[in-house]
């Protein structure tokens, strides 16, 4: 019985050490995405790593039928109770009305009707560059 208490004390000391490291350690490189920075400050590193993986997969995922901005029926959400890839995808789609997006603007402005707009987004460390190319459509008719 005495050895059990020694083991319990060791486990508690290990947890205390991990808690202190959580407070003392600060990342040398911050997340470039503001949403992820907010979650990093909110969550433990353990939970944040799960959430970050879901956030990064959101663009490649379809929204499930019963997904809302705060709730989902997927296994990840039901087991972890953290925002899942489906919730992130839905939030991005409903973040602002489509009429305010660049794609909508390019598709509906008269000056761009005969022009194909191509955007290339590059992210290096802390810098993001957006290169916009305007290419005349080959089968355009003057109306």
CSV table of C-alpha atoms in Angstrom, one decimal:
chain,number,residue,atom,x,y,z
A,1,UNK,CA,0.0,0.0,0.0
A,2,UNK,CA,2.9,2.4,0.8
A,3,UNK,CA,4.3,1.9,-2.7
A,4,UNK,CA,1.0,2.9,-4.2
A,5,UNK,CA,1.1,6.3,-2.4
A,6,UNK,CA,4.7,6.8,-3.6
A,7,UNK,CA,3.5,6.2,-7.2
A,8,UNK,CA,0.6,8.6,-6.8
A,9,UNK,CA,2.9,11.2,-5.4
A,10,UNK,CA,5.2,10.8,-8.5
A,11,UNK,CA,2.2,11.1,-10.9
A,12,UNK,CA,1.0,14.3,-9.1
A,13,UNK,CA,4.6,15.8,-9.2
A,14,UNK,CA,4.7,15.0,-13.0
A,15,UNK,CA,1.4,16.8,-13.5
A,16,UNK,CA,2.5,19.8,-11.4
A,17,UNK,CA,5.7,20.0,-13.5
A,18,UNK,CA,3.6,19.9,-16.8
A,19,UNK,CA,1.3,22.6,-15.5
A,20,UNK,CA,4.2,24.9,-14.6
A,21,UNK,CA,5.8,24.3,-18.0
A,22,UNK,CA,2.5,25.2,-19.7
A,23,UNK,CA,2.7,28.6,-18.0
A,24,UNK,CA,6.4,29.2,-18.4
A,25,UNK,CA,6.9,28.0,-22.0
A,26,UNK,CA,6.0,30.5,-24.8
A,27,UNK,CA,6.2,29.5,-28.5
A,28,UNK,CA,9.1,30.9,-30.5
A,29,UNK,CA,6.9,31.0,-33.6
A,30,UNK,CA,3.3,32.2,-33.4
A,31,UNK,CA,0.5,31.1,-35.6
A,32,UNK,CA,0.0,33.2,-38.7
A,33,UNK,CA,-3.8,32.7,-38.6
A,34,UNK,CA,-5.6,35.1,-36.1
A,35,UNK,CA,-8.3,32.5,-35.3
A,36,UNK,CA,-5.6,30.0,-34.4
A,37,UNK,CA,-3.8,32.5,-32.2
A,38,UNK,CA,-7.0,33.1,-30.2
A,39,UNK,CA,-7.5,29.3,-29.8
A,40,UNK,CA,-3.8,28.9,-28.8
A,41,UNK,CA,-4.3,31.4,-26.0
A,42,UNK,CA,-7.6,29.8,-24.9
A,43,UNK,CA,-6.7,26.0,-25.0
A,44,UNK,CA,-4.1,23.7,-23.5
A,45,UNK,CA,-1.4,22.7,-26.0
A,46,UNK,CA,-2.9,19.1,-26.0
A,47,UNK,CA,-6.3,20.4,-27.1
A,48,UNK,CA,-4.9,23.0,-29.4
A,49,UNK,CA,-3.0,20.4,-31.5
A,50,UNK,CA,-6.3,18.5,-32.1
A,51,UNK,CA,-8.1,21.7,-33.0
A,52,UNK,CA,-5.3,22.9,-35.3
A,53,UNK,CA,-5.5,19.7,-37.3
A,54,UNK,CA,-9.2,20.1,-37.7
A,55,UNK,CA,-8.8,23.8,-38.8
A,56,UNK,CA,-6.2,22.8,-41.4
A,57,UNK,CA,-8.5,20.2,-42.9
A,58,UNK,CA,-11.6,22.4,-43.0
A,59,UNK,CA,-11.2,23.7,-46.6
A,60,UNK,CA,-11.0,20.1,-47.9
A,61,UNK,CA,-14.1,19.0,-46.1
A,62,UNK,CA,-17.8,19.2,-46.9
A,63,UNK,CA,-20.2,20.5,-44.2
A,64,UNK,CA,-22.4,17.8,-42.7
A,65,UNK,CA,-26.1,18.2,-43.0
A,66,UNK,CA,-26.8,18.9,-39.3
A,67,UNK,CA,-23.7,21.0,-38.7
A,68,UNK,CA,-24.3,24.5,-37.1
A,69,UNK,CA,-21.8,27.1,-36.3
A,70,UNK,CA,-21.5,25.7,-32.7
A,71,UNK,CA,-22.5,22.0,-33.0
A,72,UNK,CA,-21.8,19.0,-35.2
A,73,UNK,CA,-22.7,15.3,-35.4
A,74,UNK,CA,-19.2,14.1,-36.3
A,75,UNK,CA,-17.2,11.7,-34.1
A,76,UNK,CA,-14.4,14.3,-33.4
A,77,UNK,CA,-16.9,17.0,-32.1
A,78,UNK,CA,-18.9,14.5,-30.0
A,79,UNK,CA,-15.8,13.0,-28.4
A,80,UNK,CA,-13.6,16.1,-27.9
A,81,UNK,CA,-16.2,18.9,-27.8
A,82,UNK,CA,-13.9,21.1,-29.8
A,83,UNK,CA,-14.8,22.8,-33.1
A,84,UNK,CA,-14.3,20.3,-35.9
A,85,UNK,CA,-13.4,20.7,-39.5
A,86,UNK,CA,-17.1,20.9,-40.5
A,87,UNK,CA,-17.8,23.7,-38.1
A,88,UNK,CA,-14.7,25.7,-39.3
A,89,UNK,CA,-15.8,25.1,-42.9
A,90,UNK,CA,-19.3,26.3,-42.2
A,91,UNK,CA,-18.1,29.4,-40.3
A,92,UNK,CA,-15.9,30.4,-43.2
A,93,UNK,CA,-18.8,30.1,-45.6
A,94,UNK,CA,-21.0,32.2,-43.4
A,95,UNK,CA,-18.4,34.7,-42.2
A,96,UNK,CA,-19.6,37.4,-44.5
A,97,UNK,CA,-22.1,37.6,-47.3
A,98,UNK,CA,-20.9,36.4,-50.7
A,99,UNK,CA,-21.5,39.8,-52.3
A,100,UNK,CA,-18.5,41.2,-50.4
A,101,UNK,CA,-16.0,38.6,-51.6
A,102,UNK,CA,-13.5,39.3,-54.4
A,103,UNK,CA,-14.8,36.4,-56.5
A,104,UNK,CA,-18.3,37.9,-56.5
A,105,UNK,CA,-16.8,41.3,-57.4
A,106,UNK,CA,-14.8,40.0,-60.2
A,107,UNK,CA,-17.7,38.0,-61.6
A,108,UNK,CA,-20.1,40.9,-61.5
A,109,UNK,CA,-18.2,44.0,-62.4
A,110,UNK,CA,-18.6,45.1,-66.0
A,111,UNK,CA,-14.9,45.8,-66.5
A,112,UNK,CA,-14.1,42.1,-65.6
A,113,UNK,CA,-16.7,40.5,-67.8
A,114,UNK,CA,-14.2,39.7,-70.6
A,115,UNK,CA,-11.3,39.1,-68.3
A,116,UNK,CA,-10.3,36.0,-66.3
A,117,UNK,CA,-9.0,36.9,-62.9
A,118,UNK,CA,-6.4,34.6,-61.4
A,119,UNK,CA,-5.1,35.0,-57.8
A,120,UNK,CA,-2.0,33.4,-56.4
A,121,UNK,CA,-1.6,33.5,-52.6
A,122,UNK,CA,1.8,32.8,-51.1
A,123,UNK,CA,2.6,32.7,-47.4
A,124,UNK,CA,6.2,32.8,-46.2
A,125,UNK,CA,6.9,32.9,-42.5
A,126,UNK,CA,5.2,36.2,-41.5
A,127,UNK,CA,4.5,37.6,-45.0
A,128,UNK,CA,1.5,36.9,-47.2
A,129,UNK,CA,1.6,38.1,-50.8
A,130,UNK,CA,-1.3,38.0,-53.2
A,131,UNK,CA,-0.6,38.2,-56.9
A,132,UNK,CA,-3.5,39.0,-59.1
A,133,UNK,CA,-3.3,38.3,-62.8
A,134,UNK,CA,-5.8,39.6,-65.4
A,135,UNK,CA,-6.1,37.5,-68.6
A,136,UNK,CA,-8.4,38.2,-71.5
A,137,UNK,CA,-10.9,35.4,-72.0
A,138,UNK,CA,-10.3,33.8,-75.4
A,139,UNK,CA,-14.0,33.3,-76.4
A,140,UNK,CA,-15.3,36.6,-75.3
A,141,UNK,CA,-17.9,38.4,-77.4
A,142,UNK,CA,-18.3,42.2,-77.3
A,143,UNK,CA,-21.8,43.0,-76.2
